[in-house]
C-alpha cells in the first residue's frame, strides 16, 4: 500500500516536471489593431493597399523548453488577409482614399520579409523573447516608384513564459509597430500624397 502510494506520487511528480519542461505548440490568430491616428496626413490621396507574405520561414519561433523543436509558434490564419484589411482601414482613417478607382491611384505593396517571435536557446534568469519584424514596401504610380524597408527589433523579458493570449498580443503589437514605422518615413508619405 505504501509502495503503491509512493509510486503514484513519483509518477505524478515526474509528469508535472515533464509538463514544466515541455511547451506545447501555439498557433496565434493574427488580428492587428491600430490606434486612432493623431493627424489625417493622407489629404484624400488615392492609394490601393496590398499585403504579401514572402517569409521564407513560416514559423515565428520556439517557446523554448526541453523540446523546443516541437514547441513552435506559428500564425493560425493567412498573414496577408489578416493584415491587408485592417491596414487599408487604418489608412482610410489617416485620410487616404483606399477605395479609389482613379487612374492616378498609387499602389502600396507591403511585403513581409520576416516575422520572428522566439525564445533563445541560452538559459538565463527570467524568460526572454526575441522579436523581429521586417517589411519591404514598394509604392508605385505610373512610371514612378519608391521603395522602403522598415525593421523593428527588440527583446522582452518575462518572469514566466507568456500565455497564448499574451503571445498573440505581443505578435500583433509587433506587426502594428513595423507598419506604423512606414508612416514615419517622410519620403514614402510624400510619394503617396503626390497628386
mmCIF file of the C-alpha atoms, coordinates in Angstrom:
data_MODEL
# 
_entry.id   MODEL 
# 
loop_
_atom_site.group_PDB 
_atom_site.id 
_atom_site.type_symbol 
_atom_site.label_atom_id 
_atom_site.label_alt_id 
_atom_site.label_comp_id 
_atom_site.label_asym_id 
_atom_site.label_entity_id 
_atom_site.label_seq_id 
_atom_site.pdbx_PDB_ins_code 
_atom_site.Cartn_x 
_atom_site.Cartn_y 
_atom_site.Cartn_z 
_atom_site.occupancy 
_atom_site.B_iso_or_equiv 
_atom_site.pdbx_formal_charge 
_atom_site.auth_seq_id 
_atom_site.auth_comp_id 
_atom_site.auth_asym_id 
_atom_site.auth_atom_id 
_atom_site.pdbx_PDB_model_num 
ATOM 1   C CA . UNK A 1 1   ? 0.000   0.000  0.000   1.00 0.00 ? 1   UNK A CA 1 
ATOM 2   C CA . UNK A 1 2   ? 2.791   2.408  0.982   1.00 0.00 ? 2   UNK A CA 1 
ATOM 3   C CA . UNK A 1 3   ? 4.782   1.367  -2.092  1.00 0.00 ? 3   UNK A CA 1 
ATOM 4   C CA . UNK A 1 4   ? 1.748   1.944  -4.352  1.00 0.00 ? 4   UNK A CA 1 
ATOM 5   C CA . UNK A 1 5   ? 1.151   5.421  -2.888  1.00 0.00 ? 5   UNK A CA 1 
ATOM 6   C CA . UNK A 1 6   ? 4.842   6.285  -3.239  1.00 0.00 ? 6   UNK A CA 1 
ATOM 7   C CA . UNK A 1 7   ? 4.843   5.077  -6.840  1.00 0.00 ? 7   UNK A CA 1 
ATOM 8   C CA . UNK A 1 8   ? 1.791   7.195  -7.691  1.00 0.00 ? 8   UNK A CA 1 
ATOM 9   C CA . UNK A 1 9   ? 3.405   10.235 -6.067  1.00 0.00 ? 9   UNK A CA 1 
ATOM 10  C CA . UNK A 1 10  ? 6.607   9.710  -8.069  1.00 0.00 ? 10  UNK A CA 1 
ATOM 11  C CA . UNK A 1 11  ? 4.691   9.309  -11.342 1.00 0.00 ? 11  UNK A CA 1 
ATOM 12  C CA . UNK A 1 12  ? 2.676   12.461 -10.628 1.00 0.00 ? 12  UNK A CA 1 
ATOM 13  C CA . UNK A 1 13  ? 5.816   14.431 -9.770  1.00 0.00 ? 13  UNK A CA 1 
ATOM 14  C CA . UNK A 1 14  ? 7.542   13.212 -12.938 1.00 0.00 ? 14  UNK A CA 1 
ATOM 15  C CA . UNK A 1 15  ? 4.593   14.157 -15.139 1.00 0.00 ? 15  UNK A CA 1 
ATOM 16  C CA . UNK A 1 16  ? 4.437   17.628 -13.576 1.00 0.00 ? 16  UNK A CA 1 
ATOM 17  C CA . UNK A 1 17  ? 8.183   18.047 -14.154 1.00 0.00 ? 17  UNK A CA 1 
ATOM 18  C CA . UNK A 1 18  ? 7.909   16.937 -17.790 1.00 0.00 ? 18  UNK A CA 1 
ATOM 19  C CA . UNK A 1 19  ? 4.991   19.291 -18.356 1.00 0.00 ? 19  UNK A CA 1 
ATOM 20  C CA . UNK A 1 20  ? 7.045   22.131 -16.925 1.00 0.00 ? 20  UNK A CA 1 
ATOM 21  C CA . UNK A 1 21  ? 9.968   21.290 -19.221 1.00 0.00 ? 21  UNK A CA 1 
ATOM 22  C CA . UNK A 1 22  ? 7.830   20.922 -22.342 1.00 0.00 ? 22  UNK A CA 1 
ATOM 23  C CA . UNK A 1 23  ? 5.867   23.645 -24.070 1.00 0.00 ? 23  UNK A CA 1 
ATOM 24  C CA . UNK A 1 24  ? 3.052   22.828 -26.458 1.00 0.00 ? 24  UNK A CA 1 
ATOM 25  C CA . UNK A 1 25  ? 2.929   24.408 -29.937 1.00 0.00 ? 25  UNK A CA 1 
ATOM 26  C CA . UNK A 1 26  ? 0.866   27.563 -30.346 1.00 0.00 ? 26  UNK A CA 1 
ATOM 27  C CA . UNK A 1 27  ? -0.946  28.923 -33.408 1.00 0.00 ? 27  UNK A CA 1 
ATOM 28  C CA . UNK A 1 28  ? -1.561  32.637 -32.961 1.00 0.00 ? 28  UNK A CA 1 
ATOM 29  C CA . UNK A 1 29  ? -4.525  34.418 -34.524 1.00 0.00 ? 29  UNK A CA 1 
ATOM 30  C CA . UNK A 1 30  ? -3.187  37.483 -36.311 1.00 0.00 ? 30  UNK A CA 1 
ATOM 31  C CA . UNK A 1 31  ? -5.542  40.429 -35.881 1.00 0.00 ? 31  UNK A CA 1 
ATOM 32  C CA . UNK A 1 32  ? -3.613  43.729 -35.771 1.00 0.00 ? 32  UNK A CA 1 
ATOM 33  C CA . UNK A 1 33  ? -5.396  46.682 -34.168 1.00 0.00 ? 33  UNK A CA 1 
ATOM 34  C CA . UNK A 1 34  ? -4.226  50.195 -34.931 1.00 0.00 ? 34  UNK A CA 1 
ATOM 35  C CA . UNK A 1 35  ? -4.675  53.170 -32.619 1.00 0.00 ? 35  UNK A CA 1 
ATOM 36  C CA . UNK A 1 36  ? -6.551  56.192 -33.921 1.00 0.00 ? 36  UNK A CA 1 
ATOM 37  C CA . UNK A 1 37  ? -4.173  58.416 -35.912 1.00 0.00 ? 37  UNK A CA 1 
ATOM 38  C CA . UNK A 1 38  ? -3.124  61.737 -34.422 1.00 0.00 ? 38  UNK A CA 1 
ATOM 39  C CA . UNK A 1 39  ? -3.368  63.501 -37.814 1.00 0.00 ? 39  UNK A CA 1 
ATOM 40  C CA . UNK A 1 40  ? -5.062  62.998 -41.177 1.00 0.00 ? 40  UNK A CA 1 
ATOM 41  C CA . UNK A 1 41  ? -1.935  63.056 -43.316 1.00 0.00 ? 41  UNK A CA 1 
ATOM 42  C CA . UNK A 1 42  ? -3.469  61.419 -46.394 1.00 0.00 ? 42  UNK A CA 1 
ATOM 43  C CA . UNK A 1 43  ? -5.009  64.552 -47.914 1.00 0.00 ? 43  UNK A CA 1 
ATOM 44  C CA . UNK A 1 44  ? -7.575  62.281 -49.658 1.00 0.00 ? 44  UNK A CA 1 
ATOM 45  C CA . UNK A 1 45  ? -4.800  60.821 -51.842 1.00 0.00 ? 45  UNK A CA 1 
ATOM 46  C CA . UNK A 1 46  ? -5.867  57.633 -53.684 1.00 0.00 ? 46  UNK A CA 1 
ATOM 47  C CA . UNK A 1 47  ? -3.961  54.517 -52.549 1.00 0.00 ? 47  UNK A CA 1 
ATOM 48  C CA . UNK A 1 48  ? -4.553  50.836 -53.236 1.00 0.00 ? 48  UNK A CA 1 
ATOM 49  C CA . UNK A 1 49  ? -3.174  48.638 -50.422 1.00 0.00 ? 49  UNK A CA 1 
ATOM 50  C CA . UNK A 1 50  ? -1.762  45.146 -50.973 1.00 0.00 ? 50  UNK A CA 1 
ATOM 51  C CA . UNK A 1 51  ? -0.015  42.870 -48.464 1.00 0.00 ? 51  UNK A CA 1 
ATOM 52  C CA . UNK A 1 52  ? 2.110   39.813 -49.293 1.00 0.00 ? 52  UNK A CA 1 
ATOM 53  C CA . UNK A 1 53  ? 3.656   37.195 -47.051 1.00 0.00 ? 53  UNK A CA 1 
ATOM 54  C CA . UNK A 1 54  ? 7.078   36.371 -48.507 1.00 0.00 ? 54  UNK A CA 1 
ATOM 55  C CA . UNK A 1 55  ? 8.673   34.998 -45.334 1.00 0.00 ? 55  UNK A CA 1 
ATOM 56  C CA . UNK A 1 56  ? 10.970  32.076 -46.074 1.00 0.00 ? 56  UNK A CA 1 
ATOM 57  C CA . UNK A 1 57  ? 10.192  30.574 -42.674 1.00 0.00 ? 57  UNK A CA 1 
ATOM 58  C CA . UNK A 1 58  ? 6.518   30.497 -41.719 1.00 0.00 ? 58  UNK A CA 1 
ATOM 59  C CA . UNK A 1 59  ? 7.369   29.505 -38.137 1.00 0.00 ? 59  UNK A CA 1 
ATOM 60  C CA . UNK A 1 60  ? 7.703   32.541 -35.867 1.00 0.00 ? 60  UNK A CA 1 
ATOM 61  C CA . UNK A 1 61  ? 9.997   30.741 -33.433 1.00 0.00 ? 61  UNK A CA 1 
ATOM 62  C CA . UNK A 1 62  ? 10.062  28.427 -30.454 1.00 0.00 ? 62  UNK A CA 1 
ATOM 63  C CA . UNK A 1 63  ? 8.600   28.814 -26.984 1.00 0.00 ? 63  UNK A CA 1 
ATOM 64  C CA . UNK A 1 64  ? 11.652  27.033 -25.612 1.00 0.00 ? 64  UNK A CA 1 
ATOM 65  C CA . UNK A 1 65  ? 11.715  24.200 -23.115 1.00 0.00 ? 65  UNK A CA 1 
ATOM 66  C CA . UNK A 1 66  ? 13.282  20.767 -23.406 1.00 0.00 ? 66  UNK A CA 1 
ATOM 67  C CA . UNK A 1 67  ? 11.505  20.021 -26.691 1.00 0.00 ? 67  UNK A CA 1 
ATOM 68  C CA . UNK A 1 68  ? 11.960  23.439 -28.310 1.00 0.00 ? 68  UNK A CA 1 
ATOM 69  C CA . UNK A 1 69  ? 11.893  21.940 -31.835 1.00 0.00 ? 69  UNK A CA 1 
ATOM 70  C CA . UNK A 1 70  ? 8.229   20.992 -31.396 1.00 0.00 ? 70  UNK A CA 1 
ATOM 71  C CA . UNK A 1 71  ? 7.094   23.848 -29.136 1.00 0.00 ? 71  UNK A CA 1 
ATOM 72  C CA . UNK A 1 72  ? 6.845   26.223 -32.083 1.00 0.00 ? 72  UNK A CA 1 
ATOM 73  C CA . UNK A 1 73  ? 4.801   29.390 -32.545 1.00 0.00 ? 73  UNK A CA 1 
ATOM 74  C CA . UNK A 1 74  ? 3.027   29.870 -35.870 1.00 0.00 ? 74  UNK A CA 1 
ATOM 75  C CA . UNK A 1 75  ? 0.255   32.049 -37.314 1.00 0.00 ? 75  UNK A CA 1 
ATOM 76  C CA . UNK A 1 76  ? -3.137  30.331 -37.449 1.00 0.00 ? 76  UNK A CA 1 
ATOM 77  C CA . UNK A 1 77  ? -4.606  32.472 -40.232 1.00 0.00 ? 77  UNK A CA 1 
ATOM 78  C CA . UNK A 1 78  ? -3.381  33.933 -43.512 1.00 0.00 ? 78  UNK A CA 1 
ATOM 79  C CA . UNK A 1 79  ? -0.981  36.822 -42.774 1.00 0.00 ? 79  UNK A CA 1 
ATOM 80  C CA . UNK A 1 80  ? -1.747  38.718 -45.992 1.00 0.00 ? 80  UNK A CA 1 
ATOM 81  C CA . UNK A 1 81  ? -5.515  38.663 -45.468 1.00 0.00 ? 81  UNK A CA 1 
ATOM 82  C CA . UNK A 1 82  ? -5.203  39.345 -41.728 1.00 0.00 ? 82  UNK A CA 1 
ATOM 83  C CA . UNK A 1 83  ? -3.116  42.483 -42.280 1.00 0.00 ? 83  UNK A CA 1 
ATOM 84  C CA . UNK A 1 84  ? -4.392  43.930 -45.569 1.00 0.00 ? 84  UNK A CA 1 
ATOM 85  C CA . UNK A 1 85  ? -7.913  44.894 -44.495 1.00 0.00 ? 85  UNK A CA 1 
ATOM 86  C CA . UNK A 1 86  ? -7.001  46.490 -41.117 1.00 0.00 ? 86  UNK A CA 1 
ATOM 87  C CA . UNK A 1 87  ? -4.101  48.383 -42.757 1.00 0.00 ? 87  UNK A CA 1 
ATOM 88  C CA . UNK A 1 88  ? -6.336  49.767 -45.514 1.00 0.00 ? 88  UNK A CA 1 
ATOM 89  C CA . UNK A 1 89  ? -8.944  50.751 -42.920 1.00 0.00 ? 89  UNK A CA 1 
ATOM 90  C CA . UNK A 1 90  ? -6.288  52.453 -40.815 1.00 0.00 ? 90  UNK A CA 1 
ATOM 91  C CA . UNK A 1 91  ? -5.012  54.396 -43.820 1.00 0.00 ? 91  UNK A CA 1 
ATOM 92  C CA . UNK A 1 92  ? -8.560  55.486 -44.574 1.00 0.00 ? 92  UNK A CA 1 
ATOM 93  C CA . UNK A 1 93  ? -8.783  56.978 -41.073 1.00 0.00 ? 93  UNK A CA 1 
ATOM 94  C CA . UNK A 1 94  ? -5.494  58.734 -41.842 1.00 0.00 ? 94  UNK A CA 1 
ATOM 95  C CA . UNK A 1 95  ? -7.172  60.499 -44.741 1.00 0.00 ? 95  UNK A CA 1 
ATOM 96  C CA . UNK A 1 96  ? -6.198  58.286 -47.689 1.00 0.00 ? 96  UNK A CA 1 
ATOM 97  C CA . UNK A 1 97  ? -8.814  57.243 -50.245 1.00 0.00 ? 97  UNK A CA 1 
ATOM 98  C CA . UNK A 1 98  ? -8.304  53.460 -50.185 1.00 0.00 ? 98  UNK A CA 1 
ATOM 99  C CA . UNK A 1 99  ? -11.394 52.725 -52.310 1.00 0.00 ? 99  UNK A CA 1 
ATOM 100 C CA . UNK A 1 100 ? -10.387 54.894 -55.249 1.00 0.00 ? 100 UNK A CA 1 
ATOM 101 C CA . UNK A 1 101 ? -10.687 53.734 -58.856 1.00 0.00 ? 101 UNK A CA 1 
ATOM 102 C CA . UNK A 1 102 ? -8.876  56.808 -60.213 1.00 0.00 ? 102 UNK A CA 1 
ATOM 103 C CA . UNK A 1 103 ? -6.141  56.336 -62.804 1.00 0.00 ? 103 UNK A CA 1 
ATOM 104 C CA . UNK A 1 104 ? -3.600  58.145 -60.614 1.00 0.00 ? 104 UNK A CA 1 
ATOM 105 C CA . UNK A 1 105 ? -4.105  55.775 -57.655 1.00 0.00 ? 105 UNK A CA 1 
ATOM 106 C CA . UNK A 1 106 ? -0.833  54.771 -56.006 1.00 0.00 ? 106 UNK A CA 1 
ATOM 107 C CA . UNK A 1 107 ? -0.215  51.072 -55.456 1.00 0.00 ? 107 UNK A CA 1 
ATOM 108 C CA . UNK A 1 108 ? 1.193   50.365 -51.992 1.00 0.00 ? 108 UNK A CA 1 
ATOM 109 C CA . UNK A 1 109 ? 2.594   46.840 -51.802 1.00 0.00 ? 109 UNK A CA 1 
ATOM 110 C CA . UNK A 1 110 ? 3.658   45.817 -48.267 1.00 0.00 ? 110 UNK A CA 1 
ATOM 111 C CA . UNK A 1 111 ? 5.815   42.682 -48.276 1.00 0.00 ? 111 UNK A CA 1 
ATOM 112 C CA . UNK A 1 112 ? 6.525   40.819 -45.051 1.00 0.00 ? 112 UNK A CA 1 
ATOM 113 C CA . UNK A 1 113 ? 10.099  39.573 -45.284 1.00 0.00 ? 113 UNK A CA 1 
ATOM 114 C CA . UNK A 1 114 ? 10.489  38.376 -41.708 1.00 0.00 ? 114 UNK A CA 1 
ATOM 115 C CA . UNK A 1 115 ? 8.436   37.951 -38.540 1.00 0.00 ? 115 UNK A CA 1 
ATOM 116 C CA . UNK A 1 116 ? 10.189  36.393 -35.544 1.00 0.00 ? 116 UNK A CA 1 
ATOM 117 C CA . UNK A 1 117 ? 8.955   35.670 -32.027 1.00 0.00 ? 117 UNK A CA 1 
ATOM 118 C CA . UNK A 1 118 ? 11.440  33.299 -30.440 1.00 0.00 ? 118 UNK A CA 1 
ATOM 119 C CA . UNK A 1 119 ? 12.805  32.163 -27.081 1.00 0.00 ? 119 UNK A CA 1 
ATOM 120 C CA . UNK A 1 120 ? 16.593  31.839 -27.493 1.00 0.00 ? 120 UNK A CA 1 
ATOM 121 C CA . UNK A 1 121 ? 18.386  28.639 -26.549 1.00 0.00 ? 121 UNK A CA 1 
ATOM 122 C CA . UNK A 1 122 ? 20.590  30.304 -23.943 1.00 0.00 ? 122 UNK A CA 1 
ATOM 123 C CA . UNK A 1 123 ? 19.477  29.752 -20.360 1.00 0.00 ? 123 UNK A CA 1 
ATOM 124 C CA . UNK A 1 124 ? 19.303  32.754 -18.080 1.00 0.00 ? 124 UNK A CA 1 
ATOM 125 C CA . UNK A 1 125 ? 17.332  34.446 -15.376 1.00 0.00 ? 125 UNK A CA 1 
ATOM 126 C CA . UNK A 1 126 ? 13.741  35.077 -16.419 1.00 0.00 ? 126 UNK A CA 1 
ATOM 127 C CA . UNK A 1 127 ? 12.229  34.331 -19.798 1.00 0.00 ? 127 UNK A CA 1 
ATOM 128 C CA . UNK A 1 128 ? 13.477  36.216 -22.856 1.00 0.00 ? 128 UNK A CA 1 
ATOM 129 C CA . UNK A 1 129 ? 11.699  36.568 -26.179 1.00 0.00 ? 129 UNK A CA 1 
ATOM 130 C CA . UNK A 1 130 ? 13.462  37.891 -29.288 1.00 0.00 ? 130 UNK A CA 1 
ATOM 131 C CA . UNK A 1 131 ? 11.137  39.841 -31.584 1.00 0.00 ? 131 UNK A CA 1 
ATOM 132 C CA . UNK A 1 132 ? 11.784  40.987 -35.143 1.00 0.00 ? 132 UNK A CA 1 
ATOM 133 C CA . UNK A 1 133 ? 9.599   42.278 -37.966 1.00 0.00 ? 133 UNK A CA 1 
ATOM 134 C CA . UNK A 1 134 ? 10.868  43.358 -41.388 1.00 0.00 ? 134 UNK A CA 1 
ATOM 135 C CA . UNK A 1 135 ? 8.720   44.670 -44.228 1.00 0.00 ? 135 UNK A CA 1 
ATOM 136 C CA . UNK A 1 136 ? 9.681   45.849 -47.691 1.00 0.00 ? 136 UNK A CA 1 
ATOM 137 C CA . UNK A 1 137 ? 7.405   48.407 -49.282 1.00 0.00 ? 137 UNK A CA 1 
ATOM 138 C CA . UNK A 1 138 ? 7.047   49.148 -52.966 1.00 0.00 ? 138 UNK A CA 1 
ATOM 139 C CA . UNK A 1 139 ? 4.922   52.187 -53.812 1.00 0.00 ? 139 UNK A CA 1 
ATOM 140 C CA . UNK A 1 140 ? 4.248   52.874 -57.485 1.00 0.00 ? 140 UNK A CA 1 
ATOM 141 C CA . UNK A 1 141 ? 2.218   55.269 -59.589 1.00 0.00 ? 141 UNK A CA 1 
ATOM 142 C CA . UNK A 1 142 ? 2.567   55.115 -63.358 1.00 0.00 ? 142 UNK A CA 1 
ATOM 143 C CA . UNK A 1 143 ? 6.306   55.136 -64.107 1.00 0.00 ? 143 UNK A CA 1 
ATOM 144 C CA . UNK A 1 144 ? 7.215   56.452 -60.657 1.00 0.00 ? 144 UNK A CA 1 
ATOM 145 C CA . UNK A 1 145 ? 8.345   54.153 -57.885 1.00 0.00 ? 145 UNK A CA 1 
ATOM 146 C CA . UNK A 1 146 ? 9.525   54.379 -54.283 1.00 0.00 ? 146 UNK A CA 1 
ATOM 147 C CA . UNK A 1 147 ? 10.923  51.526 -52.194 1.00 0.00 ? 147 UNK A CA 1 
ATOM 148 C CA . UNK A 1 148 ? 11.473  51.391 -48.454 1.00 0.00 ? 148 UNK A CA 1 
ATOM 149 C CA . UNK A 1 149 ? 12.487  48.795 -45.891 1.00 0.00 ? 149 UNK A CA 1 
ATOM 150 C CA . UNK A 1 150 ? 11.292  49.001 -42.303 1.00 0.00 ? 150 UNK A CA 1 
ATOM 151 C CA . UNK A 1 151 ? 12.543  46.970 -39.367 1.00 0.00 ? 151 UNK A CA 1 
ATOM 152 C CA . UNK A 1 152 ? 11.601  46.637 -35.709 1.00 0.00 ? 152 UNK A CA 1 
ATOM 153 C CA . UNK A 1 153 ? 13.734  44.552 -33.372 1.00 0.00 ? 153 UNK A CA 1 
ATOM 154 C CA . UNK A 1 154 ? 13.509  44.156 -29.626 1.00 0.00 ? 154 UNK A CA 1 
ATOM 155 C CA . UNK A 1 155 ? 13.984  41.747 -26.773 1.00 0.00 ? 155 UNK A CA 1 
ATOM 156 C CA . UNK A 1 156 ? 11.454  41.426 -23.971 1.00 0.00 ? 156 UNK A CA 1 
ATOM 157 C CA . UNK A 1 157 ? 11.994  39.679 -20.660 1.00 0.00 ? 157 UNK A CA 1 
ATOM 158 C CA . UNK A 1 158 ? 9.277   37.977 -18.624 1.00 0.00 ? 158 UNK A CA 1 
ATOM 159 C CA . UNK A 1 159 ? 9.315   36.354 -15.212 1.00 0.00 ? 159 UNK A CA 1 
ATOM 160 C CA . UNK A 1 160 ? 7.295   33.402 -16.544 1.00 0.00 ? 160 UNK A CA 1 
ATOM 161 C CA . UNK A 1 161 ? 6.612   32.123 -20.052 1.00 0.00 ? 161 UNK A CA 1 
ATOM 162 C CA . UNK A 1 162 ? 3.855   34.266 -21.640 1.00 0.00 ? 162 UNK A CA 1 
ATOM 163 C CA . UNK A 1 163 ? 0.429   32.689 -22.125 1.00 0.00 ? 163 UNK A CA 1 
ATOM 164 C CA . UNK A 1 164 ? -1.030  32.085 -25.590 1.00 0.00 ? 164 UNK A CA 1 
ATOM 165 C CA . UNK A 1 165 ? -3.201  35.212 -25.369 1.00 0.00 ? 165 UNK A CA 1 
ATOM 166 C CA . UNK A 1 166 ? -0.197  37.267 -24.245 1.00 0.00 ? 166 UNK A CA 1 
ATOM 167 C CA . UNK A 1 167 ? 1.904   35.867 -27.106 1.00 0.00 ? 167 UNK A CA 1 
ATOM 168 C CA . UNK A 1 168 ? -0.842  36.810 -29.570 1.00 0.00 ? 168 UNK A CA 1 
ATOM 169 C CA . UNK A 1 169 ? -0.974  40.329 -28.130 1.00 0.00 ? 169 UNK A CA 1 
ATOM 170 C CA . UNK A 1 170 ? 2.807   40.729 -28.456 1.00 0.00 ? 170 UNK A CA 1 
ATOM 171 C CA . UNK A 1 171 ? 2.977   39.432 -32.045 1.00 0.00 ? 171 UNK A CA 1 
ATOM 172 C CA . UNK A 1 172 ? 0.057   41.620 -33.150 1.00 0.00 ? 172 UNK A CA 1 
ATOM 173 C CA . UNK A 1 173 ? 1.699   44.589 -31.447 1.00 0.00 ? 173 UNK A CA 1 
ATOM 174 C CA . UNK A 1 174 ? 4.938   43.883 -33.310 1.00 0.00 ? 174 UNK A CA 1 
ATOM 175 C CA . UNK A 1 175 ? 3.074   43.844 -36.644 1.00 0.00 ? 175 UNK A CA 1 
ATOM 176 C CA . UNK A 1 176 ? 1.379   47.162 -35.864 1.00 0.00 ? 176 UNK A CA 1 
ATOM 177 C CA . UNK A 1 177 ? 4.699   48.686 -34.790 1.00 0.00 ? 177 UNK A CA 1 
ATOM 178 C CA . UNK A 1 178 ? 6.530   47.805 -38.009 1.00 0.00 ? 178 UNK A CA 1 
ATOM 179 C CA . UNK A 1 179 ? 3.626   49.007 -40.159 1.00 0.00 ? 179 UNK A CA 1 
ATOM 180 C CA . UNK A 1 180 ? 3.389   52.289 -38.262 1.00 0.00 ? 180 UNK A CA 1 
ATOM 181 C CA . UNK A 1 181 ? 7.099   52.830 -38.891 1.00 0.00 ? 181 UNK A CA 1 
ATOM 182 C CA . UNK A 1 182 ? 6.269   53.169 -42.611 1.00 0.00 ? 182 UNK A CA 1 
ATOM 183 C CA . UNK A 1 183 ? 4.339   56.331 -41.919 1.00 0.00 ? 183 UNK A CA 1 
ATOM 184 C CA . UNK A 1 184 ? 7.351   57.827 -40.141 1.00 0.00 ? 184 UNK A CA 1 
ATOM 185 C CA . UNK A 1 185 ? 9.186   57.826 -43.493 1.00 0.00 ? 185 UNK A CA 1 
ATOM 186 C CA . UNK A 1 186 ? 8.575   61.301 -44.967 1.00 0.00 ? 186 UNK A CA 1 
ATOM 187 C CA . UNK A 1 187 ? 9.655   60.158 -48.443 1.00 0.00 ? 187 UNK A CA 1 
ATOM 188 C CA . UNK A 1 188 ? 7.047   57.396 -48.532 1.00 0.00 ? 188 UNK A CA 1 
ATOM 189 C CA . UNK A 1 189 ? 4.343   59.701 -47.177 1.00 0.00 ? 189 UNK A CA 1 
ATOM 190 C CA . UNK A 1 190 ? 5.318   62.354 -49.723 1.00 0.00 ? 190 UNK A CA 1 
ATOM 191 C CA . UNK A 1 191 ? 5.127   59.833 -52.557 1.00 0.00 ? 191 UNK A CA 1 
ATOM 192 C CA . UNK A 1 192 ? 1.682   58.595 -51.500 1.00 0.00 ? 192 UNK A CA 1 
ATOM 193 C CA . UNK A 1 193 ? 0.345   62.145 -51.164 1.00 0.00 ? 193 UNK A CA 1 
ATOM 194 C CA . UNK A 1 194 ? 1.595   63.304 -54.555 1.00 0.00 ? 194 UNK A CA 1 
ATOM 195 C CA . UNK A 1 195 ? -1.324  64.442 -56.710 1.00 0.00 ? 195 UNK A CA 1 
# 
